[in-house]
CSV table of N, CA and C in Angstrom, one decimal:
chain,number,residue,atom,x,y,z
A,1020,HIS,N,-4.4,-21.4,4.5
A,1020,HIS,CA,-5.5,-20.6,5.1
A,1020,HIS,C,-4.9,-19.3,5.6
A,1021,TYR,N,-5.6,-18.2,5.4
A,1021,TYR,CA,-5.1,-16.9,5.9
A,1021,TYR,C,-6.0,-16.4,7.0
A,1022,TYR,N,-5.5,-15.4,7.8
A,1022,TYR,CA,-6.2,-14.8,8.9
A,1022,TYR,C,-6.3,-13.3,8.8
A,1023,GLY,N,-7.3,-12.7,9.5
A,1023,GLY,CA,-7.4,-11.3,9.6
A,1023,GLY,C,-7.5,-10.5,8.3
A,1024,PHE,N,-6.7,-9.4,8.1
A,1024,PHE,CA,-6.8,-8.6,7.0
A,1024,PHE,C,-6.5,-9.3,5.7
A,1025,THR,N,-5.5,-10.2,5.7
A,1025,THR,CA,-5.2,-11.0,4.5
A,1025,THR,C,-6.3,-11.9,4.1
A,1026,GLU,N,-7.0,-12.5,5.0
A,1026,GLU,CA,-8.1,-13.3,4.6
A,1026,GLU,C,-9.3,-12.5,4.1
A,1027,GLN,N,-9.5,-11.3,4.6
A,1027,GLN,CA,-10.5,-10.3,4.0
A,1027,GLN,C,-10.1,-10.0,2.6
A,1028,GLN,N,-8.8,-9.7,2.3
A,1028,GLN,CA,-8.4,-9.4,0.9
A,1028,GLN,C,-8.6,-10.7,0.0
A,1029,ARG,N,-8.2,-11.8,0.5
A,1029,ARG,CA,-8.3,-13.1,-0.3
A,1029,ARG,C,-9.7,-13.3,-0.6
A,1030,SER,N,-10.6,-13.2,0.4
A,1030,SER,CA,-12.0,-13.4,0.2
A,1030,SER,C,-12.6,-12.4,-0.8
A,1031,ALA,N,-12.3,-11.2,-0.6
A,1031,ALA,CA,-12.7,-10.1,-1.6
A,1031,ALA,C,-12.3,-10.4,-3.0
A,1032,ALA,N,-11.0,-10.9,-3.1
A,1032,ALA,CA,-10.5,-11.2,-4.4
A,1032,ALA,C,-11.2,-12.3,-5.1
A,1033,GLN,N,-11.6,-13.3,-4.2
A,1033,GLN,CA,-12.3,-14.5,-4.8
A,1033,GLN,C,-13.7,-14.1,-5.2
A,1034,THR,N,-14.4,-13.3,-4.4
A,1034,THR,CA,-15.7,-12.8,-4.7
A,1034,THR,C,-15.7,-11.9,-6.0
A,1035,TYR,N,-14.7,-11.1,-6.1
A,1035,TYR,CA,-14.5,-10.2,-7.2
A,1035,TYR,C,-14.3,-11.0,-8.5
A,1036,HIS,N,-13.5,-12.0,-8.4
A,1036,HIS,CA,-13.2,-12.9,-9.5
A,1036,HIS,C,-14.4,-13.7,-9.9
A,1037,ASP,N,-15.2,-14.2,-9.0
A,1037,ASP,CA,-16.4,-14.9,-9.3
A,1037,ASP,C,-17.5,-14.1,-9.9
A,1038,GLN,N,-17.6,-12.8,-9.5
A,1038,GLN,CA,-18.6,-11.9,-10.0
A,1038,GLN,C,-18.2,-11.1,-11.3
A,1039,VAL,N,-17.0,-10.7,-11.3
A,1039,VAL,CA,-16.5,-9.9,-12.4
A,1039,VAL,C,-15.7,-10.6,-13.5
A,1040,GLY,N,-15.0,-11.7,-13.0
A,1040,GLY,CA,-14.2,-12.5,-13.9
A,1040,GLY,C,-12.8,-11.9,-14.1
A,1041,GLU,N,-12.4,-10.9,-13.3
A,1041,GLU,CA,-11.1,-10.3,-13.4
A,1041,GLU,C,-10.3,-10.5,-12.2
A,1042,ASN,N,-9.0,-10.3,-12.2
A,1042,ASN,CA,-8.1,-10.4,-11.1
A,1042,ASN,C,-8.3,-9.1,-10.2
A,1043,TYR,N,-8.7,-9.3,-9.0
A,1043,TYR,CA,-8.9,-8.2,-8.1
A,1043,TYR,C,-7.6,-7.3,-7.9
A,1044,PHE,N,-6.5,-8.0,-7.7
A,1044,PHE,CA,-5.2,-7.3,-7.4
A,1044,PHE,C,-4.7,-6.5,-8.7
A,1045,THR,N,-4.9,-7.1,-9.8
A,1045,THR,CA,-4.5,-6.4,-11.1
A,1045,THR,C,-5.4,-5.1,-11.2
A,1046,ASP,N,-6.7,-5.3,-11.0
A,1046,ASP,CA,-7.6,-4.1,-11.1
A,1046,ASP,C,-7.3,-3.1,-10.0
A,1047,LEU,N,-7.0,-3.5,-8.8
A,1047,LEU,CA,-6.6,-2.6,-7.7
A,1047,LEU,C,-5.4,-1.8,-8.1
A,1048,VAL,N,-4.4,-2.4,-8.7
A,1048,VAL,CA,-3.2,-1.7,-9.1
A,1048,VAL,C,-3.5,-0.7,-10.2
A,1049,GLU,N,-4.3,-1.1,-11.2
A,1049,GLU,CA,-4.6,-0.3,-12.3
A,1049,GLU,C,-5.4,1.0,-11.9
A,1050,ILE,N,-6.4,0.8,-11.0
A,1050,ILE,CA,-7.2,2.0,-10.5
A,1050,ILE,C,-6.3,2.9,-9.7
A,1051,HIS,N,-5.4,2.4,-8.8
A,1051,HIS,CA,-4.5,3.3,-8.1
A,1051,HIS,C,-3.5,3.9,-8.9
A,1052,GLU,N,-3.1,3.2,-10.0
A,1052,GLU,CA,-2.1,3.8,-10.9
A,1052,GLU,C,-2.7,5.0,-11.7
A,1053,ALA,N,-4.0,4.9,-12.1
A,1053,ALA,CA,-4.6,6.0,-12.7
A,1053,ALA,C,-4.7,7.2,-11.8
A,1054,LEU,N,-4.7,7.0,-10.5
A,1054,LEU,CA,-4.7,8.1,-9.6
A,1054,LEU,C,-3.4,8.6,-9.1
A,1055,GLY,N,-2.3,8.0,-9.7
A,1055,GLY,CA,-0.9,8.4,-9.4
A,1055,GLY,C,-0.5,7.8,-8.0
A,1056,LEU,N,-1.1,6.7,-7.6
A,1056,LEU,CA,-0.8,6.2,-6.2
A,1056,LEU,C,0.0,4.9,-6.3
A,1057,VAL,N,0.7,4.6,-7.4
A,1057,VAL,CA,1.5,3.4,-7.5
A,1057,VAL,C,2.9,3.7,-8.0
A,1058,THR,N,3.9,3.0,-7.4
A,1058,THR,CA,5.3,3.1,-7.9
A,1058,THR,C,5.7,1.6,-8.2
A,1059,HIS,N,6.3,1.5,-9.4
A,1059,HIS,CA,6.8,0.2,-9.8
A,1059,HIS,C,8.3,0.1,-9.5
A,1060,TYR,N,8.7,-1.1,-9.0
A,1060,TYR,CA,10.1,-1.4,-8.8
A,1060,TYR,C,10.4,-2.8,-9.3
A,1061,HIS,N,10.9,-2.9,-10.6
A,1061,HIS,CA,11.0,-4.2,-11.2
A,1061,HIS,C,9.7,-5.0,-11.3
A,1062,ASP,N,9.6,-6.1,-10.6
A,1062,ASP,CA,8.4,-6.9,-10.7
A,1062,ASP,C,7.5,-6.7,-9.4
A,1063,ALA,N,7.8,-5.7,-8.7
A,1063,ALA,CA,7.0,-5.4,-7.5
A,1063,ALA,C,6.4,-4.0,-7.6
A,1064,VAL,N,5.3,-3.7,-6.9
A,1064,VAL,CA,4.7,-2.4,-6.9
A,1064,VAL,C,4.3,-2.0,-5.5
A,1065,ALA,N,4.4,-0.7,-5.3
A,1065,ALA,CA,4.0,-0.1,-4.0
A,1065,ALA,C,2.7,0.7,-4.3
A,1066,VAL,N,1.7,0.4,-3.5
A,1066,VAL,CA,0.4,1.1,-3.7
A,1066,VAL,C,0.0,1.8,-2.4
A,1067,VAL,N,-0.3,3.1,-2.6
A,1067,VAL,CA,-0.9,3.8,-1.4
A,1067,VAL,C,-2.4,3.7,-1.6
A,1068,PRO,N,-3.0,2.9,-0.7
A,1068,PRO,CA,-4.5,2.6,-0.9
A,1068,PRO,C,-5.4,3.8,-0.6
A,1069,ILE,N,-6.4,4.1,-1.4
A,1069,ILE,CA,-7.3,5.1,-1.1
A,1069,ILE,C,-8.2,4.7,0.0
A,1070,THR,N,-8.3,3.5,0.4
A,1070,THR,CA,-9.1,3.0,1.5
A,1070,THR,C,-8.2,2.4,2.6
A,1071,GLY,N,-7.1,3.0,2.8
A,1071,GLY,CA,-6.2,2.6,3.8
A,1071,GLY,C,-6.8,2.7,5.2
A,1072,LYS,N,-6.3,1.8,6.1
A,1072,LYS,CA,-6.8,1.8,7.5
A,1072,LYS,C,-6.1,2.9,8.3
A,1073,THR,N,-4.9,3.3,7.9
A,1073,THR,CA,-4.2,4.3,8.7
A,1073,THR,C,-3.6,5.3,7.7
A,1074,ASP,N,-3.1,6.4,8.3
A,1074,ASP,CA,-2.3,7.3,7.5
A,1074,ASP,C,-1.0,6.6,7.2
A,1075,LEU,N,-0.3,7.0,6.1
A,1075,LEU,CA,1.0,6.4,5.7
A,1075,LEU,C,0.9,4.9,5.6
A,1076,GLU,N,-0.1,4.4,5.0
A,1076,GLU,CA,-0.2,2.9,4.7
A,1076,GLU,C,0.2,2.7,3.3
A,1077,VAL,N,1.0,1.6,3.1
A,1077,VAL,CA,1.5,1.2,1.8
A,1077,VAL,C,1.3,-0.3,1.7
A,1078,LEU,N,0.8,-0.7,0.5
A,1078,LEU,CA,0.7,-2.1,0.2
A,1078,LEU,C,1.8,-2.4,-0.9
A,1079,LEU,N,2.6,-3.4,-0.6
A,1079,LEU,CA,3.6,-3.8,-1.6
A,1079,LEU,C,3.2,-5.2,-2.1
A,1080,LEU,N,3.1,-5.3,-3.5
A,1080,LEU,CA,2.6,-6.5,-4.1
A,1080,LEU,C,3.6,-7.0,-5.2
A,1081,SER,N,3.6,-8.3,-5.3
A,1081,SER,CA,4.4,-8.9,-6.3
A,1081,SER,C,3.8,-10.3,-6.5
A,1082,HIS,N,4.0,-10.9,-7.7
A,1082,HIS,CA,3.4,-12.2,-8.0
A,1082,HIS,C,4.0,-13.2,-7.1
A,1083,THR,N,5.3,-13.1,-6.8
A,1083,THR,CA,6.0,-14.0,-5.8
A,1083,THR,C,6.9,-13.2,-5.0
A,1084,PRO,N,7.2,-13.7,-3.8
A,1084,PRO,CA,8.2,-13.0,-3.0
A,1084,PRO,C,9.6,-13.1,-3.6
A,1085,GLY,N,10.4,-12.0,-3.6
A,1085,GLY,CA,11.7,-12.1,-4.2
A,1085,GLY,C,12.4,-10.8,-3.9
A,1086,ASN,N,13.6,-10.6,-4.5
A,1086,ASN,CA,14.5,-9.5,-4.3
A,1086,ASN,C,13.8,-8.1,-4.5
A,1087,SER,N,13.0,-8.0,-5.6
A,1087,SER,CA,12.4,-6.8,-5.9
A,1087,SER,C,11.4,-6.4,-4.8
A,1088,LEU,N,10.7,-7.3,-4.3
A,1088,LEU,CA,9.7,-7.0,-3.2
A,1088,LEU,C,10.5,-6.7,-1.9
A,1089,TYR,N,11.5,-7.4,-1.6
A,1089,TYR,CA,12.3,-7.1,-0.4
A,1089,TYR,C,13.0,-5.8,-0.5
A,1090,LYS,N,13.5,-5.4,-1.6
A,1090,LYS,CA,14.2,-4.1,-1.8
A,1090,LYS,C,13.1,-3.0,-1.7
A,1091,LEU,N,12.0,-3.2,-2.2
A,1091,LEU,CA,10.9,-2.2,-2.2
A,1091,LEU,C,10.5,-2.0,-0.7
A,1092,LEU,N,10.4,-3.1,0.1
A,1092,LEU,CA,10.1,-3.0,1.5
A,1092,LEU,C,11.2,-2.1,2.2
A,1093,TYR,N,12.5,-2.4,1.9
A,1093,TYR,CA,13.5,-1.6,2.5
A,1093,TYR,C,13.4,-0.1,2.1
A,1094,TYR,N,13.1,0.2,0.9
A,1094,TYR,CA,13.0,1.6,0.4
A,1094,TYR,C,11.8,2.2,1.1
A,1095,THR,N,10.7,1.5,1.3
A,1095,THR,CA,9.5,2.0,1.9
A,1095,THR,C,9.8,2.4,3.4
A,1096,ILE,N,10.4,1.4,4.1
A,1096,ILE,CA,10.8,1.7,5.5
A,1096,ILE,C,11.7,2.9,5.6
A,1097,THR,N,12.7,2.9,4.7
A,1097,THR,CA,13.7,4.0,4.7
A,1097,THR,C,13.0,5.4,4.5
A,1098,THR,N,12.0,5.4,3.6
A,1098,THR,CA,11.2,6.6,3.3
A,1098,THR,C,10.4,7.0,4.5
A,1099,PHE,N,9.8,6.1,5.2
A,1099,PHE,CA,9.1,6.4,6.4
A,1099,PHE,C,10.0,7.1,7.4
A,1100,HIS,N,11.2,6.6,7.6
A,1100,HIS,CA,12.1,7.2,8.6
A,1100,HIS,C,12.7,8.4,8.1
A,1101,GLN,N,13.3,8.5,6.9
A,1101,GLN,CA,14.1,9.6,6.5
A,1101,GLN,C,13.2,10.8,5.9
A,1102,LYS,N,12.1,10.5,5.3
A,1102,LYS,CA,11.3,11.6,4.7
A,1102,LYS,C,10.1,12.0,5.5
A,1103,PHE,N,9.5,11.0,6.2
A,1103,PHE,CA,8.3,11.3,7.0
A,1103,PHE,C,8.6,11.4,8.5
A,1104,TYR,N,9.8,11.0,8.9
A,1104,TYR,CA,10.2,11.0,10.3
A,1104,TYR,C,9.2,10.2,11.1
A,1105,GLN,N,8.7,9.1,10.6
A,1105,GLN,CA,7.7,8.3,11.2
A,1105,GLN,C,8.3,6.8,11.3
A,1106,PRO,N,8.1,6.2,12.4
A,1106,PRO,CA,8.4,4.8,12.4
A,1106,PRO,C,7.3,4.0,11.8
A,1107,CYS,N,7.6,2.8,11.3
A,1107,CYS,CA,6.6,1.9,10.9
A,1107,CYS,C,6.0,1.2,12.1
A,1108,HIS,N,4.7,1.4,12.3
A,1108,HIS,CA,4.1,0.8,13.5
A,1108,HIS,C,3.7,-0.7,13.3
A,1109,SER,N,3.5,-1.1,12.0
A,1109,SER,CA,3.0,-2.4,11.7
A,1109,SER,C,3.5,-2.9,10.4
A,1110,ILE,N,3.9,-4.1,10.3
A,1110,ILE,CA,4.2,-4.7,9.0
A,1110,ILE,C,3.6,-6.1,9.0
A,1111,SER,N,2.8,-6.4,8.0
A,1111,SER,CA,2.3,-7.8,7.9
A,1111,SER,C,2.7,-8.3,6.5
A,1112,MET,N,2.8,-9.6,6.4
A,1112,MET,CA,3.2,-10.2,5.1
A,1112,MET,C,2.4,-11.5,4.9
A,1113,ALA,N,2.1,-11.7,3.6
A,1113,ALA,CA,1.4,-13.0,3.2
A,1113,ALA,C,1.9,-13.4,1.9
A,1114,TRP,N,2.2,-14.6,1.7
A,1114,TRP,CA,2.7,-15.1,0.4
A,1114,TRP,C,1.6,-16.0,-0.2
A,1115,PRO,N,1.7,-16.1,-1.6
A,1115,PRO,CA,0.7,-16.9,-2.3
A,1115,PRO,C,0.9,-18.4,-1.9
A,1116,PRO,N,-0.1,-19.2,-2.1
A,1116,PRO,CA,0.1,-20.6,-1.8
A,1116,PRO,C,1.1,-21.2,-2.7
A,1117,VAL,N,1.8,-22.2,-2.2
A,1117,VAL,CA,2.8,-22.9,-2.9
A,1117,VAL,C,2.2,-23.7,-4.1
A,1118,VAL,N,1.0,-24.3,-3.8
A,1118,VAL,CA,0.3,-25.0,-4.8
A,1118,VAL,C,-1.0,-24.3,-5.1
A,1119,SER,N,-1.3,-24.2,-6.4
A,1119,SER,CA,-2.6,-23.5,-6.7
A,1119,SER,C,-3.8,-24.3,-6.2
A,1120,GLY,N,-4.8,-23.5,-5.8
A,1120,GLY,CA,-6.0,-24.2,-5.3
A,1120,GLY,C,-6.9,-24.5,-6.4
A,1121,PRO,N,-8.0,-25.2,-6.1
A,1121,PRO,CA,-9.0,-25.6,-7.1
A,1121,PRO,C,-9.6,-24.5,-7.9
A,1122,ARG,N,-9.6,-23.3,-7.4
A,1122,ARG,CA,-10.3,-22.2,-8.1
A,1122,ARG,C,-9.4,-21.5,-9.2
A,1123,GLY,N,-8.2,-21.9,-9.2
A,1123,GLY,CA,-7.3,-21.4,-10.3
A,1123,GLY,C,-6.5,-20.2,-9.9
A,1124,ALA,N,-5.6,-19.8,-10.8
A,1124,ALA,CA,-4.7,-18.7,-10.5
A,1124,ALA,C,-5.3,-17.3,-10.4
A,1125,GLN,N,-6.4,-17.1,-11.1
A,1125,GLN,CA,-7.0,-15.8,-11.2
A,1125,GLN,C,-7.4,-15.3,-9.8
A,1126,ALA,N,-7.8,-16.2,-8.9
A,1126,ALA,CA,-8.2,-15.8,-7.6
A,1126,ALA,C,-7.2,-15.9,-6.5
A,1127,GLN,N,-5.9,-16.3,-6.9
A,1127,GLN,CA,-4.9,-16.4,-5.9
A,1127,GLN,C,-4.4,-15.0,-5.5
A,1128,ILE,N,-3.9,-15.0,-4.2
A,1128,ILE,CA,-3.3,-13.7,-3.8
A,1128,ILE,C,-1.9,-13.6,-4.2
A,1129,PRO,N,-1.4,-12.4,-4.5
A,1129,PRO,CA,0.0,-12.2,-4.7
A,1129,PRO,C,0.8,-12.2,-3.4
A,1130,ALA,N,2.1,-12.0,-3.4
A,1130,ALA,CA,2.8,-11.7,-2.2
A,1130,ALA,C,2.4,-10.3,-1.8
A,1131,ILE,N,2.0,-10.2,-0.6
A,1131,ILE,CA,1.5,-8.9,-0.1
A,1131,ILE,C,2.3,-8.5,1.2
A,1132,ILE,N,2.8,-7.3,1.2
A,1132,ILE,CA,3.4,-6.7,2.5
A,1132,ILE,C,2.6,-5.4,2.7
A,1133,ARG,N,2.0,-5.3,3.9
A,1133,ARG,CA,1.3,-4.1,4.3
A,1133,ARG,C,2.2,-3.4,5.3
A,1134,VAL,N,2.5,-2.2,5.0
A,1134,VAL,CA,3.4,-1.4,5.9
A,1134,VAL,C,2.5,-0.2,6.4
A,1135,ALA,N,2.5,0.0,7.7
A,1135,ALA,CA,1.7,1.1,8.3
A,1135,ALA,C,2.5,1.8,9.4
């Protein structure tokens, strides 16, 4: 079970999957990529959301937590400090469930790190 913003995203992803039949996070990345707001690093992606809650918000996504995601987090924090001269005020993380739920993999959340 998730809380707060992560639960909102999980719930939105489930509703999106139920109504549209597609993976919410895959489509989210594709839309932002078309706008030039995505950077890939191996099997992880950084997304600057058009509906972010704050300035300088970045979502880091990967199917599973691993080295690519952790390195992308490091690079993101380094960029905040060295390029934008801004500290990261908030970092939240959520991992996908260890065991798939009854609704199947299409509605599962990826590993998510929100940096703001």
